[in-house]
Each structure stands twice: as C-alpha cells, then as structure tokens.
Coordinates of C-alpha atoms in Angstrom, one line a residue:
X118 CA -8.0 33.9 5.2
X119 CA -5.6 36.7 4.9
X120 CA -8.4 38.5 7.2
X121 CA -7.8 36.0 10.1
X122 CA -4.5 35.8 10.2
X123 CA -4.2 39.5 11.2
X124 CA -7.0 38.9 13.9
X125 CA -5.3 38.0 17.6
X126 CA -8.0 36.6 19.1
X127 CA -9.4 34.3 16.6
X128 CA -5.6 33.0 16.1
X129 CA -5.2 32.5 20.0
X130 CA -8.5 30.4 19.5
X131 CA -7.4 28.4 17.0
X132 CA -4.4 28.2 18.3
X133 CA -4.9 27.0 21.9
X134 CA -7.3 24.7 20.3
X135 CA -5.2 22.7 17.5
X136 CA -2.8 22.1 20.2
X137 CA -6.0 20.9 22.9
X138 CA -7.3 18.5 20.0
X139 CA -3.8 16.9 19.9
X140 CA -3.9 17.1 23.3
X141 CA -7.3 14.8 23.8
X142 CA -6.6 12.6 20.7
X143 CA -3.7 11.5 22.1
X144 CA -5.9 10.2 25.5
X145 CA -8.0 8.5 22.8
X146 CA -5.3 6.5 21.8
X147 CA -3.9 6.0 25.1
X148 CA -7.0 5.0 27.0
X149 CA -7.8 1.8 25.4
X150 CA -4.2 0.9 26.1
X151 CA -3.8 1.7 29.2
X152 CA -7.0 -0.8 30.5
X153 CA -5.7 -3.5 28.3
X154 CA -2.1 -3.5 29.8
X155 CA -4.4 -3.0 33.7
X156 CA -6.9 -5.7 33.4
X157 CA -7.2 -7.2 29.3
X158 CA -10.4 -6.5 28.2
X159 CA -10.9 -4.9 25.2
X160 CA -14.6 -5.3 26.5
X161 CA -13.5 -2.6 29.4
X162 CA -11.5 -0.9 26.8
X163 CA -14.5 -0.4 24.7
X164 CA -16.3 0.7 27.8
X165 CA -13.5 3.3 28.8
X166 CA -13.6 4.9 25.0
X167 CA -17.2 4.8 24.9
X168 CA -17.8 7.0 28.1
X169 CA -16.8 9.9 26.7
X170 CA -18.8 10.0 23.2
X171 CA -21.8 8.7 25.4
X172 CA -21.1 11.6 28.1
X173 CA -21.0 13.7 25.3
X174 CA -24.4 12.7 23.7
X175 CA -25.9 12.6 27.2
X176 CA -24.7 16.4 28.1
X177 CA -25.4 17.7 24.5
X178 CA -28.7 19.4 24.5
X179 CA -28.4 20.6 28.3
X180 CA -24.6 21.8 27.3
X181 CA -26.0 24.1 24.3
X182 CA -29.1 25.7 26.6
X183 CA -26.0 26.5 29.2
X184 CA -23.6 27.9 26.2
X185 CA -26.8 30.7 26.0
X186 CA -27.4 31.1 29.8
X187 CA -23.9 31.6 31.4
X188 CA -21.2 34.0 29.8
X189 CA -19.2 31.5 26.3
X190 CA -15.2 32.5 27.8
X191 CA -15.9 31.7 31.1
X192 CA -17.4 28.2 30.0
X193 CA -14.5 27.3 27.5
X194 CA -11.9 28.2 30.2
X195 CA -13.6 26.2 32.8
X196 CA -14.3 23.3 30.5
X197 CA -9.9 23.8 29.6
X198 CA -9.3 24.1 33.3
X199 CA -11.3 20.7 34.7
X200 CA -9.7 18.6 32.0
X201 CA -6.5 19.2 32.5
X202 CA -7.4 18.6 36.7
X203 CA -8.8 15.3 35.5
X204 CA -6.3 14.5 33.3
X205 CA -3.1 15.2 36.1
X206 CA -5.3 13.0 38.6
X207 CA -4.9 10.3 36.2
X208 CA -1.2 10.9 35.4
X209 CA -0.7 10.6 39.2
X210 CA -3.2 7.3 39.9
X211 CA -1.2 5.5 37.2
X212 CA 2.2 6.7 38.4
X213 CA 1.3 5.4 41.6
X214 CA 0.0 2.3 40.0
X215 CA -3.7 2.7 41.7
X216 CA -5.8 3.7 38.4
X217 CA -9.0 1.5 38.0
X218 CA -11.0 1.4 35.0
X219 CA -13.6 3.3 37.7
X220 CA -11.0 6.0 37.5
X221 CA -10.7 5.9 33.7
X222 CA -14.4 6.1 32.9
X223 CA -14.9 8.6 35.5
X224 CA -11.9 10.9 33.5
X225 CA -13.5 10.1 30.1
X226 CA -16.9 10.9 31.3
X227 CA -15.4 14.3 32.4
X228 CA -13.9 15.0 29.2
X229 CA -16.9 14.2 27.0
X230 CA -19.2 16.6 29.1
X231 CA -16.6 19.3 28.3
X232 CA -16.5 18.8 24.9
X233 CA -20.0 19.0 24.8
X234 CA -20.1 22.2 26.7
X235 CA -16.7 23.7 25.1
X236 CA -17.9 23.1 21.4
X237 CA -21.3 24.9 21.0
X238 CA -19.7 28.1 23.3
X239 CA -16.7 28.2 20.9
X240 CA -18.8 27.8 17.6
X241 CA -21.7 30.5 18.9
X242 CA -18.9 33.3 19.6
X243 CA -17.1 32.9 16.5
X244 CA -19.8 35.4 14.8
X245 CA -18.7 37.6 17.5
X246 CA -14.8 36.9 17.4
X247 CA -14.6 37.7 12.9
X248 CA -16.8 39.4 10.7
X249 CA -19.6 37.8 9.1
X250 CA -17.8 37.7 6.0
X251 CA -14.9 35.7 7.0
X252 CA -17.2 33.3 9.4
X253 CA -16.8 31.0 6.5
X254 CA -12.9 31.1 6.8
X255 CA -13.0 30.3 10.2
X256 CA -15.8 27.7 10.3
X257 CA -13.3 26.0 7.9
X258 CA -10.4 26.6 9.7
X259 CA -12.2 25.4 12.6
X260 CA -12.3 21.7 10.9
X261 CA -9.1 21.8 9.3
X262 CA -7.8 22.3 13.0
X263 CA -9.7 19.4 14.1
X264 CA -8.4 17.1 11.2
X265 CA -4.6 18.4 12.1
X266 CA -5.1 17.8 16.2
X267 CA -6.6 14.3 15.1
X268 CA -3.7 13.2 12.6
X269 CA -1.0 14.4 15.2
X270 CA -2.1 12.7 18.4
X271 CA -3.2 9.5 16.4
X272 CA 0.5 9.7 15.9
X273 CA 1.6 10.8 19.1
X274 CA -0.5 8.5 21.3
X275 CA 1.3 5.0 20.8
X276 CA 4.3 6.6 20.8
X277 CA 4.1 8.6 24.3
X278 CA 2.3 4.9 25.7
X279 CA 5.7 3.2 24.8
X280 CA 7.7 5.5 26.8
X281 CA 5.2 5.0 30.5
X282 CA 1.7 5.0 30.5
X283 CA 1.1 8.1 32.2
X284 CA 2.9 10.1 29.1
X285 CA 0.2 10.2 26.8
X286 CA -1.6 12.0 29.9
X287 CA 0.8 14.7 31.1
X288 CA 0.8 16.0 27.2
X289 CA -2.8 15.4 27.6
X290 CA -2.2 18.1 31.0
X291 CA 0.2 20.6 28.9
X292 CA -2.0 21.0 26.3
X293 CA -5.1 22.0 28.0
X294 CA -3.0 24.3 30.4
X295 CA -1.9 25.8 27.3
X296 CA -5.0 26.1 25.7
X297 CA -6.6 27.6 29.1
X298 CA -3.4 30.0 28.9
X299 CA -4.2 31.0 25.3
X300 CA -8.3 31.5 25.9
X301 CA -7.3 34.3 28.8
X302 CA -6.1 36.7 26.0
X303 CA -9.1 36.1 24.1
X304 CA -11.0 39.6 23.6
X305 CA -14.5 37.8 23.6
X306 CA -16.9 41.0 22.7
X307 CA -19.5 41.5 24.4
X308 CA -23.0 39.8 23.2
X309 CA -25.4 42.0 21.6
X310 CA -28.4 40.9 23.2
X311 CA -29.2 40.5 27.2
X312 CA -28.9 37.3 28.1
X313 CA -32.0 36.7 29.9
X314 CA -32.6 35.5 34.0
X315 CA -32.0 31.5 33.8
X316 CA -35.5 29.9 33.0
X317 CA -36.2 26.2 33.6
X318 CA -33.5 24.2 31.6
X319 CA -35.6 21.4 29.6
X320 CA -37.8 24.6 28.6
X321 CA -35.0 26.5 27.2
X322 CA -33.6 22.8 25.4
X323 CA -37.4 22.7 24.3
X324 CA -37.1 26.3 22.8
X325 CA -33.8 25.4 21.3
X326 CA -35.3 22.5 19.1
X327 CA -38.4 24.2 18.0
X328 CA -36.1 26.7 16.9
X329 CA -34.0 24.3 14.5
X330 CA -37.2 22.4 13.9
X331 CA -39.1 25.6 12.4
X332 CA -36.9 26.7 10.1
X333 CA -37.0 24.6 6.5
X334 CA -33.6 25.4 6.0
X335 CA -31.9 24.5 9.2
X336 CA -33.7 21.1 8.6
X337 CA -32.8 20.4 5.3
X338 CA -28.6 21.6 6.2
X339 CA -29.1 19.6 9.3
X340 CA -30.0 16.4 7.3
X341 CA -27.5 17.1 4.9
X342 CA -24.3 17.1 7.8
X343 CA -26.3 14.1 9.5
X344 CA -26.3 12.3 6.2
X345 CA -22.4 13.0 5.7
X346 CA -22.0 11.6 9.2
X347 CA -23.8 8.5 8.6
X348 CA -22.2 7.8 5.7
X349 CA -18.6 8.6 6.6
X350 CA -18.0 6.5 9.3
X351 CA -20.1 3.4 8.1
X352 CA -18.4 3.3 4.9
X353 CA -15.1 3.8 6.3
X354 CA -15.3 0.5 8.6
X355 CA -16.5 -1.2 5.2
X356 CA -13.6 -0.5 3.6
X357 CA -11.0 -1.5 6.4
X358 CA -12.9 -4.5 6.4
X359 CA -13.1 -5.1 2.5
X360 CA -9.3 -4.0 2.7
X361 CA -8.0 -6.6 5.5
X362 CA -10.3 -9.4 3.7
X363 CA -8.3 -8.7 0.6
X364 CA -5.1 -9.3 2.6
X365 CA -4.5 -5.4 2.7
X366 CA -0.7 -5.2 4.8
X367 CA -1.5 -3.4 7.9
X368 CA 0.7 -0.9 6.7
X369 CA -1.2 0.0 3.8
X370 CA -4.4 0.3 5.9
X371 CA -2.5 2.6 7.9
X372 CA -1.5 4.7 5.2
X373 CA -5.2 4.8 4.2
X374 CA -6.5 6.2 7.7
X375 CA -3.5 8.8 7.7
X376 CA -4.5 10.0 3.9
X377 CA -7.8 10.2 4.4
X378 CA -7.4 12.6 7.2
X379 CA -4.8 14.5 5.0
X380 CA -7.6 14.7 2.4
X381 CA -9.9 16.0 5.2
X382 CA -7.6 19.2 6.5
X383 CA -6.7 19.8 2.4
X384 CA -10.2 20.2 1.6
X385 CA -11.5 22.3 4.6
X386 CA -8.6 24.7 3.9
X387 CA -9.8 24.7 0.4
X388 CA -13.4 25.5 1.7
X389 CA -13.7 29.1 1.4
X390 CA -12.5 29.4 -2.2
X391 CA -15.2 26.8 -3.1
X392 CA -17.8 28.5 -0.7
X393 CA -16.7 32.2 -2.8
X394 CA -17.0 31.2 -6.2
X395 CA -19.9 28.3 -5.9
X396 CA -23.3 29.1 -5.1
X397 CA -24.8 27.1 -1.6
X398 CA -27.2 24.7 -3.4
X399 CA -24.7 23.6 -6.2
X400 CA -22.0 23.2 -3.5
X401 CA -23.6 21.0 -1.1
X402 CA -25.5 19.1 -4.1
X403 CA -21.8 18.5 -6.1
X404 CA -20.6 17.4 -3.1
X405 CA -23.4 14.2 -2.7
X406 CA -22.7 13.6 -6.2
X407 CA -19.2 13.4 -6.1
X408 CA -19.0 10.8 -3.6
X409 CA -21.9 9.1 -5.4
X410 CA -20.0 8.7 -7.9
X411 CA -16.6 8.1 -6.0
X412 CA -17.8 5.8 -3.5
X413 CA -18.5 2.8 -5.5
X414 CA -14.6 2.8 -7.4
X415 CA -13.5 1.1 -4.1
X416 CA -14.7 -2.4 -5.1
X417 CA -11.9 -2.5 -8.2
X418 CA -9.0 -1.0 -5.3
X419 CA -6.8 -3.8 -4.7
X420 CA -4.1 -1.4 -3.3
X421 CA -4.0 0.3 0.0
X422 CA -2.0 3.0 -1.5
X423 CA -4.7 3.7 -4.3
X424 CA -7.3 3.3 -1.5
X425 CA -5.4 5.7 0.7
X426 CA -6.0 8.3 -3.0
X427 CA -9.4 7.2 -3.3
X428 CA -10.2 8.0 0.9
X429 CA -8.3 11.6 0.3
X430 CA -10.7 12.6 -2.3
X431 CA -13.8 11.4 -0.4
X432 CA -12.7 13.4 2.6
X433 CA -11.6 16.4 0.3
X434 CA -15.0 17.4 -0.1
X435 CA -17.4 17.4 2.5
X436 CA -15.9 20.4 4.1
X437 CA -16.7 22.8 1.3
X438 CA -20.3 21.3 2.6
X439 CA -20.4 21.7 5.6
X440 CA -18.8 25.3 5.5
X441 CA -21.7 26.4 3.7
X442 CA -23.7 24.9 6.3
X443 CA -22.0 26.3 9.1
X444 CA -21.7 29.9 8.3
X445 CA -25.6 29.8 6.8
X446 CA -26.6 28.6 10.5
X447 CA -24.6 30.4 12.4
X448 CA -25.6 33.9 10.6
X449 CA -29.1 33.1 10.8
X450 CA -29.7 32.1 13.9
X451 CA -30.1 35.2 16.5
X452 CA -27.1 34.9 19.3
X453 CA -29.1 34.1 22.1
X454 CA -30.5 30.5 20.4
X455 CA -26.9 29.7 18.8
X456 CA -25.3 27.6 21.4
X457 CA -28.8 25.6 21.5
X458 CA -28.2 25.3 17.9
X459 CA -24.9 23.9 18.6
X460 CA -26.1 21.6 21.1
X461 CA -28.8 20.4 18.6
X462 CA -26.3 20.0 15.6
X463 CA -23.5 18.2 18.3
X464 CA -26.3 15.3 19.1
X465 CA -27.7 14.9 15.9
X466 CA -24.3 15.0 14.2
X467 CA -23.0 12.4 17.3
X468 CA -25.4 10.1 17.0
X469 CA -24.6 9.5 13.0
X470 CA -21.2 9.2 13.6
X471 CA -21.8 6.7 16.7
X472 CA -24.6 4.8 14.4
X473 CA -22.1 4.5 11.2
X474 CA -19.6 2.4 12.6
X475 CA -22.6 -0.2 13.8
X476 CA -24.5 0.6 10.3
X477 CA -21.1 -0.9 9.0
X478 CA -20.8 -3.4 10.7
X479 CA -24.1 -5.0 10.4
X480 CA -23.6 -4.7 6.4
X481 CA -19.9 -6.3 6.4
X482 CA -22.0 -9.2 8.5
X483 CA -24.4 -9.7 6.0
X484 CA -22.7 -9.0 2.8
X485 CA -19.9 -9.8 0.8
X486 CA -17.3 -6.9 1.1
X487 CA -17.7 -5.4 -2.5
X488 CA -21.7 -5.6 -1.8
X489 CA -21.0 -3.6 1.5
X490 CA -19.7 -0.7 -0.4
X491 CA -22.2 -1.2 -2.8
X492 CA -25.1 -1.1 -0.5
X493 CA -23.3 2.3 1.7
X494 CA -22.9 4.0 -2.5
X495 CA -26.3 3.6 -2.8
X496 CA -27.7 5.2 0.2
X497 CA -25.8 7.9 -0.5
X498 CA -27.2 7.9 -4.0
X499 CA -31.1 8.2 -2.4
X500 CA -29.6 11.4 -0.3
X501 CA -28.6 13.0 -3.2
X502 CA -31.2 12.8 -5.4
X503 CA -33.3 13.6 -2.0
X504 CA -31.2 17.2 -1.5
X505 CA -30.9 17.7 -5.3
X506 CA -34.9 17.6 -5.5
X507 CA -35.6 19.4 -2.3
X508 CA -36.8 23.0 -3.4
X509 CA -36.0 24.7 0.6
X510 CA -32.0 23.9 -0.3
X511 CA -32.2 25.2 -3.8
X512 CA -33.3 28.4 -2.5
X513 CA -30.3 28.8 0.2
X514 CA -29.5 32.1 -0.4
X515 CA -26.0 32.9 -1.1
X516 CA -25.8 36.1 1.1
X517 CA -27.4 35.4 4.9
X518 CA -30.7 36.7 5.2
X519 CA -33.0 36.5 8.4
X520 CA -34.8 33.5 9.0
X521 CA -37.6 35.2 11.0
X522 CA -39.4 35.2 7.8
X523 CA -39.3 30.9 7.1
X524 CA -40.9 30.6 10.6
X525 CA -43.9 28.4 10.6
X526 CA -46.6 27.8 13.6
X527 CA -45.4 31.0 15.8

C-alpha cells in the first residue's frame, strides 16, 4: 500500500470519504431516535431507516447507467453537496422543533439515492485514480474505510443525540462539506473512451446487465459477494438472538457488534497480502470454507467475549474475497460499462443484505437458537462446495485478462 500512500488523489478520496461514512453512520443512528423521542413508533422509526436502503435499491440500476453517461467527479461532488443541504434543512426543522417524520423520510430518501449514485462513480474511477496493480490495495482500503466510518459513528451517534437532537446532523453537515472540500482537489483523469450522446436510460440499464449476465465469470464472483451478503447479515441476527436468549449482558452483545467490525477493517487491510501470495480460486474457496467450518462453533459460545473472537474471525476473511472480486471486475470490465457494473453489484449485493436480516428472522421463529446457526452453517456449506466445484471460478486468472473472449450470444 506503500504505492497509495504517496498518491494525493486517491488519499483525498479516501480521505474525504472515511470521514463522510462517519458522517452518514452517525444519521443512522440518530434517525431512529429522533422519530421515537417526536411521535414513539419504532413502526415510523423502522419506516424512516428503511427509506434510505429502499431509495437506494430503487435508484441502483438507473444510478450506475448515469455513473457512465454524465462525467464520475461532477456526480460524487453533487451527490456530497445535496446531502449535506438535506442534512442542514434537517438540523434547522428540528432546531425549530417543526421536523415531521415527512421531513425525515424525505432526507433519508435523499441520502440513499446519493449513495446509490456516489458509490458506482467512485468505484468505476478508481482504475483511473491507481494503477492496475495497486487496484487491489485500494479496493481494500475502500472497505476497510467503510468498516472504520461504520465503527466510529455507531459510536458517535448516541453520543451526539444526548447532547440535542440536531447534533448527530450538523456532524452529519461537516462531514459532507468536508468530503465535497476534499473531492475538488481530486485530479480525476480523463476517461479513455468517449463517452457516448445519452441513449434511452432502461436501454443502457438493459446493456449494463447483459453485460454482467454474459460473462461466466462476473456471474460466478457476483454469486459469490451475494452469497457472503446473505449469509452475513442473517447469521448475524441469529446470533444476537441466540446470545440474548442465553441471557448474554447487553454489554457483551455490544462488545460482539464492535469486534466484529474490528475483525472486518483487520482483515480488508490484510487483503492485499492474501490477494499477492494466494491464487483467486483458492482465495475465494478458503474463504467459504473457513466460515464453514467457523460458523457452526457458535452453538458451544456461552460468552459474549468469546463470541465477540469468534465474530472477528468470521468478518476477518471475506474481504481478502471480495478484493479479488473487486479488482477482477473492475479490470475486466471496459470503462464505459463499469458504473453499470456497479449499479448491478450495489442491487444485487443490497438486496442480500436487506433479505438476511428477514432470512434470520424467520429461522430464530422457527427454530431453536443452536438449530438457527445450524441451519445458516449449512447453507453456507452448499455455497461452498457450489464455488469449489464450479470450473468458470477455478479458472479466474490471476493476472486480468480481457473478457471479450468469455462472451456468449453476441
């Protein structure tokens, strides 16, 4: 990563960034709070939260055929620009004491749609911002930033609530000035191919995912991170359940949450060193078999602490994955298709995570705890003996070579 460090705009990136995704973790915190201290409901609450990973879904596709029409900067600082306007509107409605959860949704509707049109701009220019041999590096970085911003405003948000309720949302404000600030130093090269006169949008969406769909090995990667979405977040409601049935302090649980993210930044700064000396197909492969083989130990944990170990090494891995996921797509996907790719990967990728936590619930409803876990190991298991069998991932090539070649039906 020594490579990265030396290269300004990629650090004012990152670093604008890190400080956004405290920034809008914080608001996540802060939103459900803020309509339970207005009206009560944590049915509203939900509905407030729920806006924004359901305005993100919603803009997903559209967002990535937009992140190829219209030029990536001027996107991500538009997208830094409208949230932190949203986000001072509501800093001024609740000082006033006039925010509605109207309001609120409306804000968190706002900021989902610029997620989903900030995150496949930023990930299709970062071929263009580093070489191609230290995409992996920053593809890494990339998550371990993500992990960090998470952990800090998880912290930050009940904190700043205690203090006013409008606090949480004038960091919110700060932090996407400063990250608008940072982006206008970014030297954003100029794209090697001309981007084209703007065509009808659902045809270029439609282009876009027979893109991803043609290529064998965008599928097969593309399950793979799908999979490790699914998984992730119905397995970890399963185990704050099986953890608060076994009369878990909340403390401990606590604990838990906080180490597995630790275990998440950890392992996606440890990324590219597994992503140099492991081959692609052995990588992704160990990874299913690790948690395999790890997922199933939580039914003998009867301490949050040992759980919190047990989350950390779960959450260690996956991003050596998904690294060598990232950087193979990215390479091999020509610059004018990339944010479409990101669009594609951002809904697919949303939906798992949205789907887990419901997956996890229904099992925790219709199992006993320990057969919960038992139930999420074993899917898991299927997956990986699904990827270790699959002969399009074993022959992921180390070294990026064009896809052109794989495409089928043109």
């Amino acid at each position: 990563m020594t490579g990265l460090r030396t290269n300004r705009d990629y650090r004012l990136l990152w670093t604008g960034q890190v400080v956004s995704e405290a920034g809008f973790s914080t608001t996540m915190i802060a939103f459900p709070l803020v309509v339970l201290a207005i009206t009560g409901s944590g049915v509203q609450s939900g509905l407030v939260v729920g806006a924004v990973a359901i305005a993100q879904l919603v803009a997903g596709l559209p967002a990535g055929a937009l992140a190829d029409r219209w030029p990536r900067k001027r996107i991500m600082l538009g997208c830094e620009a409208v949230q932190a306007f949203a986000a001072a509107v509501l800093v001024l409605a609740l000082w006033w004491d006039v925010a509605g959860v109207g309001l609120l949704v409306v804000v968190a509707v706002v900021m989902g749609v610029c997620r989903a049109l900030f995150e496949p701009a930023e990930e299709a220019s970062l071929p263009l911002l580093v070489p191609a041999g230290q995409v992996a590096s920053a593809v890494s970085l990339n998550a371990a930033r993500t992990s960090a911003g998470q952990l800090s405003g998880t912290a930050l948000g009940g904190f700043l609530f205690a203090l006013g309720r409008f606090v949480p949302f004038v960091l919110d404000v700060v932090t996407h000035l400063f990250a608008f600030a940072s982006l206008l130093f970014v030297r954003l090269p100029a794209r090697s191919v001309t981007v084209r006169p703007p065509a009808h949008l659902g045809r270029e969406i439609a282009e876009g995912l027979r893109w991803v769909w043609r290529q064998p090995r965008l599928r097969i990667t593309t399950f793979c991170v799908v999979s490790l979405n699914l998984f992730f977040s119905a397995y970890y409601l399963v185990i704050i359940v099986l953890a608060d049935g076994r009369g878990m302090p909340s403390g401990e649980i606590g604990v838990m949450a906080a180490m597995l993210g630790g275990g998440g930044v950890l392992g996606a700064l440890a990324a590219p060193v597994l992503y140099r000396k492991i081959s692609p197909y052995l990588l992704i492969t160990g990874v299913f078999w690790a948690l395999t083989v790890l997922a199933p130990l939580a039914i003998f944990v009867r301490s949050g602490y040992v759980m919190g170990l047990l989350f950390a090494a779960i959450a260690f891995l996956p991003p050596a994955a998904n690294t060598v996921i990232g950087t193979y797509q990215l390479l091999n996907t020509p610059d004018e298709l990339r944010g479409r790719l990101g669009g594609v990967l951002g809904v697919t990728g949303g939906l798992a995570a949205a789907l887990g936590p419901a997956l996890g619930g229904w099992l925790v409803e219709v199992l006993p705890g320990s057969a919960a876990v038992l139930a999420c190991a074993g899917a898991i298991a299927v997956v990986t003996v699904a990827t270790t069998l699959n002969r399009t991932l074993r022959g992921l090539p180390a070294t990026s070579e064009p896809l052109e070649a794989e495409t089928t039906g043109k």
